[in-house]
């Protein structure tokens, strides 16, 4: 059974963990808080973020870097964009340089204006660039956790890595497309809400569809 480590315990991290565990992978959510990790492991449900959905047996929650990442073939970063860099500083020494890392966080770092994959590259300088990618799509975590059908795109510079991660993330209810356009997939996810708000203003002002 492949081991997958997930950085975060929020709605998206929990949902990805549930999705992958249901597919048959051993997944571990990593929390920086020992108290939070113990609480989730004991209750076996994330009532704060994904209420009412029980954790599969092959999914666990830990504050231990060794338990979470030492055997991981894939690491998924799924924390708010404001805390991606800080979390990477905590886990960097526990990761193998040959591990594939996919960032499921949408956003741009406020201070630097950098994309999340660029932040990861900065914080993990010894990693092969081909192994650092992103996951993005029109995904509502509670619906996916409830088993509703959804899709996303995974992008890596290397087509072989992209294909491998696509295979891991795909399931009967979660269709994953693959791409080598990391920047395009990442910016699409980060900027979509801005475009949607602008489109709403245009529509509300009655300016038509040509704007």
Tab-separated table of C-alpha atoms in Angstrom:
chain	number	residue	atom	x	y	z
A	1	UNK	CA	0.000	0.000	0.000
A	2	UNK	CA	1.431	3.381	-1.009
A	3	UNK	CA	1.932	5.937	1.748
A	4	UNK	CA	0.802	9.531	1.170
A	5	UNK	CA	1.538	12.404	3.544
A	6	UNK	CA	-0.718	15.457	3.582
A	7	UNK	CA	0.285	18.793	5.086
A	8	UNK	CA	-2.745	20.262	6.838
A	9	UNK	CA	-5.965	19.297	8.598
A	10	UNK	CA	-8.396	21.784	7.050
A	11	UNK	CA	-11.319	21.013	4.757
A	12	UNK	CA	-9.307	20.388	1.591
A	13	UNK	CA	-6.530	18.429	3.308
A	14	UNK	CA	-9.070	16.254	5.111
A	15	UNK	CA	-11.086	15.690	1.939
A	16	UNK	CA	-8.033	14.666	-0.080
A	17	UNK	CA	-7.027	12.301	2.705
A	18	UNK	CA	-10.477	10.716	2.769
A	19	UNK	CA	-10.558	10.457	-1.030
A	20	UNK	CA	-7.169	8.753	-1.215
A	21	UNK	CA	-7.853	6.433	1.724
A	22	UNK	CA	-11.095	5.321	0.087
A	23	UNK	CA	-9.100	4.517	-3.037
A	24	UNK	CA	-6.840	2.235	-1.010
A	25	UNK	CA	-3.860	4.372	-0.018
A	26	UNK	CA	-2.460	4.775	3.478
A	27	UNK	CA	-2.797	8.492	4.167
A	28	UNK	CA	-1.568	10.604	7.065
A	29	UNK	CA	-2.670	14.173	7.746
A	30	UNK	CA	0.110	16.123	9.437
A	31	UNK	CA	-0.749	18.815	11.973
A	32	UNK	CA	1.695	21.181	13.643
A	33	UNK	CA	-0.513	20.961	16.738
A	34	UNK	CA	-0.202	17.765	18.789
A	35	UNK	CA	-3.489	18.622	20.504
A	36	UNK	CA	-5.341	18.981	17.199
A	37	UNK	CA	-3.813	15.800	15.799
A	38	UNK	CA	-4.811	13.810	18.893
A	39	UNK	CA	-8.325	15.267	18.821
A	40	UNK	CA	-8.901	14.282	15.184
A	41	UNK	CA	-7.334	10.852	15.611
A	42	UNK	CA	-9.560	10.188	18.605
A	43	UNK	CA	-12.827	11.446	17.093
A	44	UNK	CA	-12.150	10.070	13.561
A	45	UNK	CA	-14.116	12.961	12.057
A	46	UNK	CA	-13.266	16.601	11.295
A	47	UNK	CA	-16.442	18.256	12.529
A	48	UNK	CA	-14.918	21.712	12.159
A	49	UNK	CA	-14.177	21.415	8.434
A	50	UNK	CA	-15.875	18.305	6.999
A	51	UNK	CA	-18.694	17.507	9.440
A	52	UNK	CA	-20.356	14.126	9.458
A	53	UNK	CA	-17.797	12.288	7.308
A	54	UNK	CA	-15.951	9.503	9.137
A	55	UNK	CA	-12.270	8.886	8.437
A	56	UNK	CA	-11.526	5.633	6.577
A	57	UNK	CA	-9.509	3.057	8.520
A	58	UNK	CA	-6.384	3.662	6.403
A	59	UNK	CA	-6.310	7.389	7.210
A	60	UNK	CA	-4.642	8.763	10.321
A	61	UNK	CA	-3.673	12.131	11.796
A	62	UNK	CA	-0.291	12.805	13.372
A	63	UNK	CA	1.948	15.601	14.600
A	64	UNK	CA	5.008	13.413	14.009
A	65	UNK	CA	7.077	14.324	10.967
A	66	UNK	CA	8.534	10.828	10.817
A	67	UNK	CA	5.140	9.100	10.872
A	68	UNK	CA	3.730	11.499	8.312
A	69	UNK	CA	6.492	11.763	5.733
A	70	UNK	CA	9.359	9.286	6.156
A	71	UNK	CA	7.757	6.676	3.875
A	72	UNK	CA	5.660	8.973	1.699
A	73	UNK	CA	5.873	8.473	-2.052
A	74	UNK	CA	3.720	11.567	-2.503
A	75	UNK	CA	3.338	14.635	-0.281
A	76	UNK	CA	0.365	16.950	-0.736
A	77	UNK	CA	0.500	20.514	0.597
A	78	UNK	CA	-3.030	21.645	1.465
A	79	UNK	CA	-2.806	24.566	3.876
A	80	UNK	CA	-3.824	28.230	3.357
A	81	UNK	CA	-1.456	30.112	1.047
A	82	UNK	CA	-0.441	32.440	3.873
A	83	UNK	CA	1.085	29.514	5.788
A	84	UNK	CA	2.614	27.391	3.007
A	85	UNK	CA	6.154	28.724	3.476
A	86	UNK	CA	6.066	28.385	7.260
A	87	UNK	CA	4.815	24.800	7.065
A	88	UNK	CA	7.511	23.887	4.551
A	89	UNK	CA	10.178	25.190	6.915
A	90	UNK	CA	8.873	22.755	9.539
A	91	UNK	CA	8.784	19.671	7.321
A	92	UNK	CA	11.673	20.201	4.877
A	93	UNK	CA	14.223	18.058	6.704
A	94	UNK	CA	11.768	15.147	6.984
A	95	UNK	CA	11.194	14.857	3.226
A	96	UNK	CA	13.111	12.675	0.801
A	97	UNK	CA	14.528	14.582	-2.168
A	98	UNK	CA	12.993	12.023	-4.543
A	99	UNK	CA	9.467	12.437	-3.172
A	100	UNK	CA	6.873	13.985	-5.479
A	101	UNK	CA	5.233	17.073	-3.985
A	102	UNK	CA	1.922	18.430	-5.212
A	103	UNK	CA	0.584	21.740	-3.929
A	104	UNK	CA	-3.204	21.762	-3.633
A	105	UNK	CA	-3.212	25.311	-2.267
A	106	UNK	CA	-4.579	28.091	-4.469
A	107	UNK	CA	-3.218	31.588	-4.114
A	108	UNK	CA	-0.271	33.955	-4.430
A	109	UNK	CA	2.119	34.744	-1.580
A	110	UNK	CA	1.265	38.287	-0.517
A	111	UNK	CA	4.758	39.472	0.434
A	112	UNK	CA	6.626	38.161	-2.606
A	113	UNK	CA	3.936	37.813	-5.279
A	114	UNK	CA	5.184	34.290	-5.915
A	115	UNK	CA	3.118	31.287	-6.901
A	116	UNK	CA	2.897	28.431	-4.417
A	117	UNK	CA	5.130	26.152	-6.499
A	118	UNK	CA	7.786	28.880	-6.515
A	119	UNK	CA	7.583	29.080	-2.728
A	120	UNK	CA	8.056	25.307	-2.506
A	121	UNK	CA	11.066	25.428	-4.832
A	122	UNK	CA	12.641	28.131	-2.652
A	123	UNK	CA	12.084	26.213	0.577
A	124	UNK	CA	13.177	22.836	-0.843
A	125	UNK	CA	16.289	23.772	-2.844
A	126	UNK	CA	17.592	20.197	-3.014
A	127	UNK	CA	14.510	18.813	-4.734
A	128	UNK	CA	14.270	17.922	-8.398
A	129	UNK	CA	12.079	20.528	-10.104
A	130	UNK	CA	10.355	17.785	-12.090
A	131	UNK	CA	8.909	16.446	-8.823
A	132	UNK	CA	7.196	19.679	-7.735
A	133	UNK	CA	3.713	20.295	-9.131
A	134	UNK	CA	0.225	21.574	-8.434
A	135	UNK	CA	-3.377	20.391	-8.222
A	136	UNK	CA	-6.204	22.765	-9.089
A	137	UNK	CA	-9.841	22.627	-10.105
A	138	UNK	CA	-13.427	23.682	-9.320
A	139	UNK	CA	-13.466	21.645	-6.127
A	140	UNK	CA	-15.832	22.005	-3.167
A	141	UNK	CA	-14.354	19.922	-0.357
A	142	UNK	CA	-17.593	18.933	1.449
A	143	UNK	CA	-19.182	17.663	-1.778
A	144	UNK	CA	-16.139	15.584	-2.702
A	145	UNK	CA	-15.935	14.155	0.821
A	146	UNK	CA	-19.607	13.209	0.503
A	147	UNK	CA	-18.772	11.203	-2.620
A	148	UNK	CA	-20.071	13.591	-5.273
A	149	UNK	CA	-18.335	13.604	-8.657
A	150	UNK	CA	-15.670	16.243	-9.315
A	151	UNK	CA	-12.549	16.837	-11.379
A	152	UNK	CA	-9.225	18.655	-11.219
A	153	UNK	CA	-5.971	19.082	-13.117
A	154	UNK	CA	-2.544	18.047	-11.887
A	155	UNK	CA	0.479	19.721	-13.471
A	156	UNK	CA	4.184	18.877	-13.257
A	157	UNK	CA	7.099	19.904	-15.492
A	158	UNK	CA	7.665	16.215	-16.225
A	159	UNK	CA	4.979	14.340	-18.137
A	160	UNK	CA	5.962	11.049	-16.486
A	161	UNK	CA	5.609	12.477	-12.975
A	162	UNK	CA	2.340	14.150	-13.930
A	163	UNK	CA	1.017	10.838	-15.233
A	164	UNK	CA	2.100	8.999	-12.078
A	165	UNK	CA	0.436	11.510	-9.737
A	166	UNK	CA	-2.671	11.571	-11.930
A	167	UNK	CA	-2.943	7.812	-11.465
A	168	UNK	CA	-2.674	8.126	-7.673
A	169	UNK	CA	-5.234	10.920	-7.325
A	170	UNK	CA	-7.827	9.592	-9.765
A	171	UNK	CA	-10.851	7.610	-8.603
A	172	UNK	CA	-14.369	6.734	-9.728
A	173	UNK	CA	-15.650	10.062	-8.359
A	174	UNK	CA	-12.593	12.286	-8.837
A	175	UNK	CA	-11.382	12.637	-12.418
A	176	UNK	CA	-7.907	14.101	-12.714
A	177	UNK	CA	-6.557	15.567	-15.945
A	178	UNK	CA	-2.834	16.137	-16.392
A	179	UNK	CA	-0.766	18.977	-17.772
A	180	UNK	CA	2.816	20.199	-17.974
A	181	UNK	CA	1.732	23.858	-17.737
A	182	UNK	CA	2.362	24.362	-14.022
A	183	UNK	CA	2.195	28.160	-14.207
A	184	UNK	CA	-1.050	28.210	-16.209
A	185	UNK	CA	-2.850	25.731	-13.958
A	186	UNK	CA	-1.640	27.555	-10.866
A	187	UNK	CA	-2.599	31.047	-12.036
A	188	UNK	CA	-5.993	29.822	-13.210
A	189	UNK	CA	-6.756	28.579	-9.711
A	190	UNK	CA	-5.370	31.672	-7.998
A	191	UNK	CA	-7.099	34.277	-10.193
A	192	UNK	CA	-10.452	32.666	-10.986
A	193	UNK	CA	-12.339	34.372	-8.157
A	194	UNK	CA	-11.074	37.801	-9.199
A	195	UNK	CA	-12.276	37.172	-12.752
A	196	UNK	CA	-15.635	35.903	-11.461
A	197	UNK	CA	-16.173	39.033	-9.352
A	198	UNK	CA	-15.295	41.250	-12.317
A	199	UNK	CA	-17.709	39.322	-14.535
A	200	UNK	CA	-20.417	39.817	-11.934
A	201	UNK	CA	-19.886	43.584	-11.925
A	202	UNK	CA	-20.014	43.696	-15.724
A	203	UNK	CA	-23.197	41.643	-15.818
A	204	UNK	CA	-24.802	43.708	-13.072
A	205	UNK	CA	-23.996	46.912	-14.922
A	206	UNK	CA	-25.676	45.555	-18.043
A	207	UNK	CA	-22.550	45.964	-20.156
A	208	UNK	CA	-23.060	42.743	-22.099
A	209	UNK	CA	-20.853	39.767	-22.842
A	210	UNK	CA	-18.308	41.519	-25.078
A	211	UNK	CA	-16.467	43.291	-22.256
